[in-house]
mmCIF file of N, CA, C and O in Angstrom:
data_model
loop_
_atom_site.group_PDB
_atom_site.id
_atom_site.type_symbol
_atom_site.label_atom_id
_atom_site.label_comp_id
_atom_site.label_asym_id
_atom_site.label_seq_id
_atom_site.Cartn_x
_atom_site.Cartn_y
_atom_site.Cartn_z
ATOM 1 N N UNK H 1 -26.303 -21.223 -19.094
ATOM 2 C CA UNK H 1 -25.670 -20.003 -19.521
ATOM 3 C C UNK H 1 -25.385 -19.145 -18.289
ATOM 4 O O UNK H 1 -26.195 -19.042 -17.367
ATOM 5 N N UNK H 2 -24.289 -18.582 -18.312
ATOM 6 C CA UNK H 2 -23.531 -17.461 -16.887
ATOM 7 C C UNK H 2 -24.050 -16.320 -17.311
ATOM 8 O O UNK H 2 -24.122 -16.075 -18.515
ATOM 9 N N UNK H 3 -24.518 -15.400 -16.291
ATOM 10 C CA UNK H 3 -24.817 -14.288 -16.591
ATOM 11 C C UNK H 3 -23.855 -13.370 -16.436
ATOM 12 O O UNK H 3 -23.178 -13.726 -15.471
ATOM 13 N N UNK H 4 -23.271 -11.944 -17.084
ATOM 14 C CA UNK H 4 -22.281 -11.345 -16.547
ATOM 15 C C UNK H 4 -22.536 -11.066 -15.233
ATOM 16 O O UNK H 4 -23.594 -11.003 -14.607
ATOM 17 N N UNK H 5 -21.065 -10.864 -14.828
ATOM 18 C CA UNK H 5 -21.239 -10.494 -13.372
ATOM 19 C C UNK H 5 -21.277 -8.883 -13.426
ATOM 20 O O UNK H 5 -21.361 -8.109 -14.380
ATOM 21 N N UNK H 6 -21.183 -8.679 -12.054
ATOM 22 C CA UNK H 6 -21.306 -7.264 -12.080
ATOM 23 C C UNK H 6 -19.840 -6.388 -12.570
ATOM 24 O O UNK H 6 -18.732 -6.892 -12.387
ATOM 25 N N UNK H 7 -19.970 -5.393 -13.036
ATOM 26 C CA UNK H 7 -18.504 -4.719 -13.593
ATOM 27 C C UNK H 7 -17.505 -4.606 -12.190
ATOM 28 O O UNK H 7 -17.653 -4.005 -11.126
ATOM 29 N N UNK H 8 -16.368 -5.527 -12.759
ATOM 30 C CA UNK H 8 -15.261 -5.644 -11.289
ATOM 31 C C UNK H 8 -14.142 -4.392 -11.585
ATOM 32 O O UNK H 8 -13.683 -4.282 -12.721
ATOM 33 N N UNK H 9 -13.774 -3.558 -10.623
ATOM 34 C CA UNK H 9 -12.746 -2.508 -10.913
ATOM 35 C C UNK H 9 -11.603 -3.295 -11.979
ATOM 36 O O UNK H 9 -11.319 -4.490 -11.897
ATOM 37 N N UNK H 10 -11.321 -2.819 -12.476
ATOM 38 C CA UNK H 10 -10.451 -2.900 -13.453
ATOM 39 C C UNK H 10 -8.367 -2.744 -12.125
ATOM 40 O O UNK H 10 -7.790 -1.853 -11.501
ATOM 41 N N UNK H 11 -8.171 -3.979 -12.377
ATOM 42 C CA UNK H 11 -6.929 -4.153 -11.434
ATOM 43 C C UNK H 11 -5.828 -4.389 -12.352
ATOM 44 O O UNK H 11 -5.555 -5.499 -12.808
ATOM 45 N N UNK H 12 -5.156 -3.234 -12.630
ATOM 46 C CA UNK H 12 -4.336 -3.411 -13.676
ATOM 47 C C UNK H 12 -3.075 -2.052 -13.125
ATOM 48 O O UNK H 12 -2.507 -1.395 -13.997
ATOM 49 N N UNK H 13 -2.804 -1.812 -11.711
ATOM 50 C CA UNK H 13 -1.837 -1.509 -11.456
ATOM 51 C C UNK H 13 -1.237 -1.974 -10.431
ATOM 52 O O UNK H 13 -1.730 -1.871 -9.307
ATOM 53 N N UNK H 14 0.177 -2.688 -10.713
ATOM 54 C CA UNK H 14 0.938 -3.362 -10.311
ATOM 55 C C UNK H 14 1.972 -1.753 -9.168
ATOM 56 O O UNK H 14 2.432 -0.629 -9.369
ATOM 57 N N UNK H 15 1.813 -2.737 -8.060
ATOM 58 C CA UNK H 15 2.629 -1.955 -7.005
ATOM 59 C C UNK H 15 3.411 -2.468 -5.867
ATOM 60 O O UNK H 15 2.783 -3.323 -5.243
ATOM 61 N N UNK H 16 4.710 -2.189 -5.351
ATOM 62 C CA UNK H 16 5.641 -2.850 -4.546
ATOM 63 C C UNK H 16 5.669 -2.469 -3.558
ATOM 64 O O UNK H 16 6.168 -1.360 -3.365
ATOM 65 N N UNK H 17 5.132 -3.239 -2.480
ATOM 66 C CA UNK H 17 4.970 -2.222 -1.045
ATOM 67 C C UNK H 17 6.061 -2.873 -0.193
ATOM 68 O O UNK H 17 6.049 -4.067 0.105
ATOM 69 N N UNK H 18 7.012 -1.995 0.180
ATOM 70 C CA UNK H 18 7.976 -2.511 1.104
ATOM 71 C C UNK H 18 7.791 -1.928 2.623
ATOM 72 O O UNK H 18 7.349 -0.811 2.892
ATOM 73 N N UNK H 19 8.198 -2.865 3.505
ATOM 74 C CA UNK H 19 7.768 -2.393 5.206
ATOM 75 C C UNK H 19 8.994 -2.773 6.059
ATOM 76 O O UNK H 19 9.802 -3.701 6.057
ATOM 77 N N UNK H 20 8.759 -1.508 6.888
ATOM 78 C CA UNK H 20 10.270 -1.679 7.940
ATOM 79 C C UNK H 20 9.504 -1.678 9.014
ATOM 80 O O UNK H 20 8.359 -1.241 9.131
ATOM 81 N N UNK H 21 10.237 -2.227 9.853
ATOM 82 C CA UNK H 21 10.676 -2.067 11.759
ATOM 83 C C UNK H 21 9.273 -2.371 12.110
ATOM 84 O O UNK H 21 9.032 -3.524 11.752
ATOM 85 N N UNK H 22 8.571 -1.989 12.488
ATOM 86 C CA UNK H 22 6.771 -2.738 13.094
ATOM 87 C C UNK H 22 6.238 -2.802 12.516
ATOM 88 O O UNK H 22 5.278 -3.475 12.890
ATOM 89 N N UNK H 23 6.127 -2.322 11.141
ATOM 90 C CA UNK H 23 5.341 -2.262 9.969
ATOM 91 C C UNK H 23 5.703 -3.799 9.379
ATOM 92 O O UNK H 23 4.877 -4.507 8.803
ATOM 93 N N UNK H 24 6.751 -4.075 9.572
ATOM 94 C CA UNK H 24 7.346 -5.260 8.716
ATOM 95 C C UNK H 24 6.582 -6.785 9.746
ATOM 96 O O UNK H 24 6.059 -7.841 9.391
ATOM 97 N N UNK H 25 6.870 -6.188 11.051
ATOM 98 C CA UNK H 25 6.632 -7.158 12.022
ATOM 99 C C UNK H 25 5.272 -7.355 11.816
ATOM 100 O O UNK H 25 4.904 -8.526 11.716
ATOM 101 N N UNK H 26 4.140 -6.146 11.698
ATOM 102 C CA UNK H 26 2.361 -6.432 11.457
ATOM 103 C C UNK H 26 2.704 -7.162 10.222
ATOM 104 O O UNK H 26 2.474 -8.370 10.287
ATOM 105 N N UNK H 27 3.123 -6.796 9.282
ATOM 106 C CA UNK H 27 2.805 -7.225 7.898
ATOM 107 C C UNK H 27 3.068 -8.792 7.743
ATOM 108 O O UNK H 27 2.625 -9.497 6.837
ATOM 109 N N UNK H 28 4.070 -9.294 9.064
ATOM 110 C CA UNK H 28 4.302 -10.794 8.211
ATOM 111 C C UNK H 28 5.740 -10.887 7.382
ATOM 112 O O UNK H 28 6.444 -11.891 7.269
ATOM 113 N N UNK H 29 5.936 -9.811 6.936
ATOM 114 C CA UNK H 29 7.170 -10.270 5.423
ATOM 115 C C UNK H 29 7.546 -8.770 5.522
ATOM 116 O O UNK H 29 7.142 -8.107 6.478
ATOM 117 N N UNK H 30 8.439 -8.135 4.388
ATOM 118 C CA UNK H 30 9.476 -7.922 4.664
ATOM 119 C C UNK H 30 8.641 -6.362 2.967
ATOM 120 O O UNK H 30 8.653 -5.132 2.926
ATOM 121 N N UNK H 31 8.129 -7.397 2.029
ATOM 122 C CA UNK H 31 7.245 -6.973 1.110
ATOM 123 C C UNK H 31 6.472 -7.547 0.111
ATOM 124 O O UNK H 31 6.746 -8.667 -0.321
ATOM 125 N N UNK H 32 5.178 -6.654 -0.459
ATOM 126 C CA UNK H 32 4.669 -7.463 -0.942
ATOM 127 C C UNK H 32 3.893 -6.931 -1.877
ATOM 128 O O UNK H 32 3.558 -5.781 -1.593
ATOM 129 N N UNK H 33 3.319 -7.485 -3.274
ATOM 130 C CA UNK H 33 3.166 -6.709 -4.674
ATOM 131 C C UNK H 33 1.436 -6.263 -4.296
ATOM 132 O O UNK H 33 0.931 -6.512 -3.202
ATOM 133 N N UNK H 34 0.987 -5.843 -4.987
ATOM 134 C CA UNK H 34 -0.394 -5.443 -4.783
ATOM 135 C C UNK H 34 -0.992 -4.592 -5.865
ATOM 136 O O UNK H 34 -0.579 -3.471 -6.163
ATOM 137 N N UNK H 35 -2.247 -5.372 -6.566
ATOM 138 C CA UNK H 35 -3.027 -4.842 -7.563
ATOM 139 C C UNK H 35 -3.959 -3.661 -7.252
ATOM 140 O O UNK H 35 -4.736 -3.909 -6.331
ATOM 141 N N UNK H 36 -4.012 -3.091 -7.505
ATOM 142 C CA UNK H 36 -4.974 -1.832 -7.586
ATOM 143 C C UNK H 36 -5.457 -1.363 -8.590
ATOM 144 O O UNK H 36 -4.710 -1.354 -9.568
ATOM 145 N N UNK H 37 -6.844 -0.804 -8.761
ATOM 146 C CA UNK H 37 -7.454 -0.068 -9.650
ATOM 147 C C UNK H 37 -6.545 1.421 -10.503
ATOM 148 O O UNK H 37 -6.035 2.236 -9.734
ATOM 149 N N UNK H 38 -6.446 1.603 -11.616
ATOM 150 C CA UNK H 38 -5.632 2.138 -12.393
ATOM 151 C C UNK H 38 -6.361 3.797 -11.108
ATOM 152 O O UNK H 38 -7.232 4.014 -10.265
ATOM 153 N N UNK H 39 -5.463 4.350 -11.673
ATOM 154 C CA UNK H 39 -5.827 5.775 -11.040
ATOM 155 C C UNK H 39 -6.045 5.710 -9.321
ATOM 156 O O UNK H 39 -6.480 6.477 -8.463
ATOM 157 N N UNK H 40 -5.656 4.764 -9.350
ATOM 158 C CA UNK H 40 -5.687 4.364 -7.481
ATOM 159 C C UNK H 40 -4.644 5.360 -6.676
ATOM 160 O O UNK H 40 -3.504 5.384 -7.142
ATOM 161 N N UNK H 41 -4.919 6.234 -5.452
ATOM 162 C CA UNK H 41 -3.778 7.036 -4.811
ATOM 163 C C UNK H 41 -3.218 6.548 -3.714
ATOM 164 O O UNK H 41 -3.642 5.419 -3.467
ATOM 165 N N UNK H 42 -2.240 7.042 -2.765
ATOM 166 C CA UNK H 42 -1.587 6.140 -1.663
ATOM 167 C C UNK H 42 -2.552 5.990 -0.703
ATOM 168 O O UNK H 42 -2.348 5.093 0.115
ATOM 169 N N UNK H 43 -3.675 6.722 -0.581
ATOM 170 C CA UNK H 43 -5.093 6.495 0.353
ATOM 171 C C UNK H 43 -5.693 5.288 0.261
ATOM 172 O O UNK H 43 -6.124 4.655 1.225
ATOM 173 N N UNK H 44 -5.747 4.818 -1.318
ATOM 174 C CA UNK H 44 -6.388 3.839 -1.421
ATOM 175 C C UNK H 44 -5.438 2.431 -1.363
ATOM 176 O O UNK H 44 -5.844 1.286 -1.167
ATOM 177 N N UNK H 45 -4.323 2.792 -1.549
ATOM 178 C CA UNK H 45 -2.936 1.791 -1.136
ATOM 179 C C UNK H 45 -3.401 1.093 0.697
ATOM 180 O O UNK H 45 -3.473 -0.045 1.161
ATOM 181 N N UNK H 46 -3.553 2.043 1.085
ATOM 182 C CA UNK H 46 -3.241 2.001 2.716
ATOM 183 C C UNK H 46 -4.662 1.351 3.253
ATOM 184 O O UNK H 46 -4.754 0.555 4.187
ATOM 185 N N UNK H 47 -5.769 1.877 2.438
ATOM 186 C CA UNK H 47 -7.189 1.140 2.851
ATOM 187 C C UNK H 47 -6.881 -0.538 2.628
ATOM 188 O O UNK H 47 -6.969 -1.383 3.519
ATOM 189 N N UNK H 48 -6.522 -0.771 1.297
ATOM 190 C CA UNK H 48 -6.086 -1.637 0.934
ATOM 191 C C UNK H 48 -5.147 -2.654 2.099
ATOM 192 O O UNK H 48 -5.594 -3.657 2.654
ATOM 193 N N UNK H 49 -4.458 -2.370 2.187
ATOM 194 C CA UNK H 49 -3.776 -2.712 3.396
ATOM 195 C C UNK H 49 -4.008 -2.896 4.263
ATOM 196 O O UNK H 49 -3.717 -3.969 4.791
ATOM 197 N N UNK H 50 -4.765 -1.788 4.972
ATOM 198 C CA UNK H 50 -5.780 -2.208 6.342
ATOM 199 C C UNK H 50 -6.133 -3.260 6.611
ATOM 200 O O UNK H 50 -6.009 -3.810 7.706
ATOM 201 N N UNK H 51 -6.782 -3.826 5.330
ATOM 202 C CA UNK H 51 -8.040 -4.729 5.079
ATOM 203 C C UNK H 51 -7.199 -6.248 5.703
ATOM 204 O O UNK H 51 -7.830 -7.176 6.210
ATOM 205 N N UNK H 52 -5.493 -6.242 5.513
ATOM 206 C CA UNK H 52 -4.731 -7.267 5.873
ATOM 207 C C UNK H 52 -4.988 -7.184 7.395
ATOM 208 O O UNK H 52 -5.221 -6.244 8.155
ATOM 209 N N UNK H 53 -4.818 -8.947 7.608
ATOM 210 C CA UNK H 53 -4.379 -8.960 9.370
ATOM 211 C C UNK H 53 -2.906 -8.040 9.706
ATOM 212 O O UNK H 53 -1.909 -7.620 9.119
ATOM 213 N N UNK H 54 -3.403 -8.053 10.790
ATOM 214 C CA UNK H 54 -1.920 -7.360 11.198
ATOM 215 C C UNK H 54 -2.071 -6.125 10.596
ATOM 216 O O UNK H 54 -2.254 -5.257 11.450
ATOM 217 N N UNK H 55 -2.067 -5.811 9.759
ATOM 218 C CA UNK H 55 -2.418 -4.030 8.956
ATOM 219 C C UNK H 55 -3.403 -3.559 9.352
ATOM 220 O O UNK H 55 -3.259 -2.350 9.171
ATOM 221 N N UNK H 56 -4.344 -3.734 9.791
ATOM 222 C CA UNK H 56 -5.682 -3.240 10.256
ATOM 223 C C UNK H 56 -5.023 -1.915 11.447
ATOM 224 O O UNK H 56 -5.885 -1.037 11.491
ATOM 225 N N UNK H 57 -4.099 -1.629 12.151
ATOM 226 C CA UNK H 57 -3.234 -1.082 12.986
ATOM 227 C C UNK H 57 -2.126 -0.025 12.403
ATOM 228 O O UNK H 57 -1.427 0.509 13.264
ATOM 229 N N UNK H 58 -1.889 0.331 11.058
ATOM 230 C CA UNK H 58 -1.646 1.119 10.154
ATOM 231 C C UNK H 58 -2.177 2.539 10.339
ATOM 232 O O UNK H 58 -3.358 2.806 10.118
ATOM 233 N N UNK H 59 -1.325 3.406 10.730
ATOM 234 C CA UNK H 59 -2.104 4.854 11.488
ATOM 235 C C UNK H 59 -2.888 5.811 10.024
ATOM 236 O O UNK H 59 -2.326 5.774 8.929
ATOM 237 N N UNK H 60 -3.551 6.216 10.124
ATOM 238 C CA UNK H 60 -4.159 7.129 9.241
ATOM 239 C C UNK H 60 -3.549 8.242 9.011
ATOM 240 O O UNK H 60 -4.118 9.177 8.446
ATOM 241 N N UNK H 61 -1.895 8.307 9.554
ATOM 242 C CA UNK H 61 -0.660 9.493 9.713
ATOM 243 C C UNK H 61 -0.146 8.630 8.765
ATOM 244 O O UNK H 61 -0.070 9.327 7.754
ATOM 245 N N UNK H 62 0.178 7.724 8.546
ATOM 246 C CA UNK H 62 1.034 6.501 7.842
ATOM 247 C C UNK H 62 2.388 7.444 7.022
ATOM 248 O O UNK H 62 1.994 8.375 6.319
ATOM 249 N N UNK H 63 3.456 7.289 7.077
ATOM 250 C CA UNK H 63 4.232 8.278 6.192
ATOM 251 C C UNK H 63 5.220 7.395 5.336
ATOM 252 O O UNK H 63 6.113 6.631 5.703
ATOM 253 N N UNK H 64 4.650 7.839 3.721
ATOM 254 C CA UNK H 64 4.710 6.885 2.622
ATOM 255 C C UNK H 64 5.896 7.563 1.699
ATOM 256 O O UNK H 64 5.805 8.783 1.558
ATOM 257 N N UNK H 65 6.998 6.897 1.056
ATOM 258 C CA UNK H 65 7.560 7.137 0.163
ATOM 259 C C UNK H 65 7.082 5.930 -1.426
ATOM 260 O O UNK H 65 6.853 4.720 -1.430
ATOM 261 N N UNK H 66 7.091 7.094 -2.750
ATOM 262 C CA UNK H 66 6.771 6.468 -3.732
ATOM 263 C C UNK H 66 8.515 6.904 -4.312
ATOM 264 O O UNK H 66 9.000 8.031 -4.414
ATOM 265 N N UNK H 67 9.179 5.516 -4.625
ATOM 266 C CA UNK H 67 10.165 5.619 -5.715
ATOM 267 C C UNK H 67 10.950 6.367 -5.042
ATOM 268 O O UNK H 67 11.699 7.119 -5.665
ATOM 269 N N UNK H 68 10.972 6.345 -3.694
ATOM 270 C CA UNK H 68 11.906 7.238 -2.542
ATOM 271 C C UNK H 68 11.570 8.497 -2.348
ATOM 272 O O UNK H 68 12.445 9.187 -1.824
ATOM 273 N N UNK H 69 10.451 9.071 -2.640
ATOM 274 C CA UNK H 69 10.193 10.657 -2.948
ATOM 275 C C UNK H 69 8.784 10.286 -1.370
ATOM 276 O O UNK H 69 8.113 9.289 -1.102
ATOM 277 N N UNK H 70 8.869 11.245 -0.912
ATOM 278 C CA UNK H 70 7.766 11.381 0.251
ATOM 279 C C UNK H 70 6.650 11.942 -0.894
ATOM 280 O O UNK H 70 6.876 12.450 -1.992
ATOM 281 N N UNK H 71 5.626 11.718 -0.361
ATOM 282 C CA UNK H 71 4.211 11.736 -0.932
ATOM 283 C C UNK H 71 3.225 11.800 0.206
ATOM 284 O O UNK H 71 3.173 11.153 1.252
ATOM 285 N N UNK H 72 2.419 12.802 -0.304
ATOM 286 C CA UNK H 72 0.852 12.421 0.628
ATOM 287 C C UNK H 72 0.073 11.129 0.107
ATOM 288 O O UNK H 72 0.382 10.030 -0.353
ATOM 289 N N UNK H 73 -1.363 11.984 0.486
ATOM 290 C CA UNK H 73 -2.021 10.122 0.342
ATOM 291 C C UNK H 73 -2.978 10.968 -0.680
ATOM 292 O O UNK H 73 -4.033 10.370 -0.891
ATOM 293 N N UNK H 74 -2.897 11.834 -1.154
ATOM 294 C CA UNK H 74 -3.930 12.341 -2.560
ATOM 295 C C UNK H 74 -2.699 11.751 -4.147
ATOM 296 O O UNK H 74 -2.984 11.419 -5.298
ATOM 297 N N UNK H 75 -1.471 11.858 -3.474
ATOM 298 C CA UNK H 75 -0.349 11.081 -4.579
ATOM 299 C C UNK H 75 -1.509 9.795 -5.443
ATOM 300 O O UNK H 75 -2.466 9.188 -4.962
ATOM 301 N N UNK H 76 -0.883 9.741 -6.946
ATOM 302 C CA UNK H 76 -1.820 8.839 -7.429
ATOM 303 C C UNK H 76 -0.650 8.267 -8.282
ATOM 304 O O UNK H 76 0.031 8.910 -9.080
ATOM 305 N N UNK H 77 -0.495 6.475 -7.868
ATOM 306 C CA UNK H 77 0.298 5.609 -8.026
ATOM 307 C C UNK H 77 0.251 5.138 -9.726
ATOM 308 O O UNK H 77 -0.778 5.047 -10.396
ATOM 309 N N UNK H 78 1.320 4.936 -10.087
ATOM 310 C CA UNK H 78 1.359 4.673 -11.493
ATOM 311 C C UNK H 78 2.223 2.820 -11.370
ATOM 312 O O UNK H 78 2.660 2.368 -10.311
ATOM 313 N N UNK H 79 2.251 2.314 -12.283
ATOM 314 C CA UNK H 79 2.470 1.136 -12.655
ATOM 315 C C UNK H 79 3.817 0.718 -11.918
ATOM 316 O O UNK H 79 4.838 1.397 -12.028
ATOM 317 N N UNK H 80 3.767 -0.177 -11.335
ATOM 318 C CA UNK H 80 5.407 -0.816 -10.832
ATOM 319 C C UNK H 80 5.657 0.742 -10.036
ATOM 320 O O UNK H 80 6.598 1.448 -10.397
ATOM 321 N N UNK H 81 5.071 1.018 -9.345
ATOM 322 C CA UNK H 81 6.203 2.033 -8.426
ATOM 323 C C UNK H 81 6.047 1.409 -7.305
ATOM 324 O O UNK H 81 4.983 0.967 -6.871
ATOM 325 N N UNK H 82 7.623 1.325 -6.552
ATOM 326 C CA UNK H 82 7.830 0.987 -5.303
ATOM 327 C C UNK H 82 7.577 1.768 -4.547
ATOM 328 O O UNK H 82 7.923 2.930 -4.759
ATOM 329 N N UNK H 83 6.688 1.326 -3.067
ATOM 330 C CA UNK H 83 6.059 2.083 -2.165
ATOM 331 C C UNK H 83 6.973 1.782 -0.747
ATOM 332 O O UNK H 83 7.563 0.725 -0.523
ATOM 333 N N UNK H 84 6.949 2.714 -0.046
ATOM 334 C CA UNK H 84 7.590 2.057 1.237
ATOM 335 C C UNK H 84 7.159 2.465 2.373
ATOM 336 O O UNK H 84 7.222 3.694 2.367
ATOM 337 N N UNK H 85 6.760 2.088 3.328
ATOM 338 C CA UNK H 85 5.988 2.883 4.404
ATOM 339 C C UNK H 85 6.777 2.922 5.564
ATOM 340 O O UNK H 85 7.389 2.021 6.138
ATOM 341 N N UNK H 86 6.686 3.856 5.759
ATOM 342 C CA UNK H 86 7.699 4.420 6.807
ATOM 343 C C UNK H 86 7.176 4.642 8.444
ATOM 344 O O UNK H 86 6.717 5.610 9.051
ATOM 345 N N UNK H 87 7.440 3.467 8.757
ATOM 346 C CA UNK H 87 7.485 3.919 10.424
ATOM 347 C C UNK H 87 7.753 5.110 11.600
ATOM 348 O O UNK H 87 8.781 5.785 11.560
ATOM 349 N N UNK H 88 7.029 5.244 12.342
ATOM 350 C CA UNK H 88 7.673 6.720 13.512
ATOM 351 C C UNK H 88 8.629 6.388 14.191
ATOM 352 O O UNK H 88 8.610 5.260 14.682
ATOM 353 N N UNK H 89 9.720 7.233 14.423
ATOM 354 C CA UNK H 89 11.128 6.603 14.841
ATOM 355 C C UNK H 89 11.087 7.278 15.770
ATOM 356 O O UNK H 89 10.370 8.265 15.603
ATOM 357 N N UNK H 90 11.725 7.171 17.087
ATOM 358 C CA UNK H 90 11.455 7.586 18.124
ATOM 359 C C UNK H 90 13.116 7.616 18.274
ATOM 360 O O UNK H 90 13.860 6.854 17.656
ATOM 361 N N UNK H 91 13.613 8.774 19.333
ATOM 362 C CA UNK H 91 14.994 9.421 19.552
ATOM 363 C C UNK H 91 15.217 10.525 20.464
ATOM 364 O O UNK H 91 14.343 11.250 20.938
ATOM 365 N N UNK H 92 16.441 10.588 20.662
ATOM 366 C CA UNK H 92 16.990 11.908 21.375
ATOM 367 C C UNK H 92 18.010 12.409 21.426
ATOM 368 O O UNK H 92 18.156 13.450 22.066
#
């Protein structure tokens, strides 16, 4: 007989993280879906992320659009919203 395991976060929000210009280059790909705990915010998006190779280098400035709208990282992600993380662009 299995014993229960311990209570696992509940991963039942679906999210689309898209990455440009060095962000795309750490990441590997271009984008990529990612489960998260319901009530999860873009803070916990980006920890999340970290945790990837290559993402571990993800600034703690990170500047995030949800559904094209700029957002902080207290923002709290709802089902299927596309995320996009936005690189520092440098100019003159």
């Amino acid at each position: 007989m299995t014993e229960p395991s311990a209570v696992s976060p509940d991963r039942s929000l679906p999210v689309c993280v898209r990455f440009f210009a060095l962000y795309r280059e750490w990441a590997g790909e271009a984008e990529r879906h990612v489960m998260l705990s319901s009530g999860a915010t873009v803070a916990d998006l980006l920890e999340t992320l970290r945790a990837s190779p290559g993402l571990e280098r993800l600034p703690l400035d990170t500047k995030v659009a949800v559904n094209l709208d700029y957002v902080g990282a207290e923002h709290v992600l709802t089902p299927d919203d596309e995320v996009a993380l936005i690189p520092p662009v440098a100019g003159g």
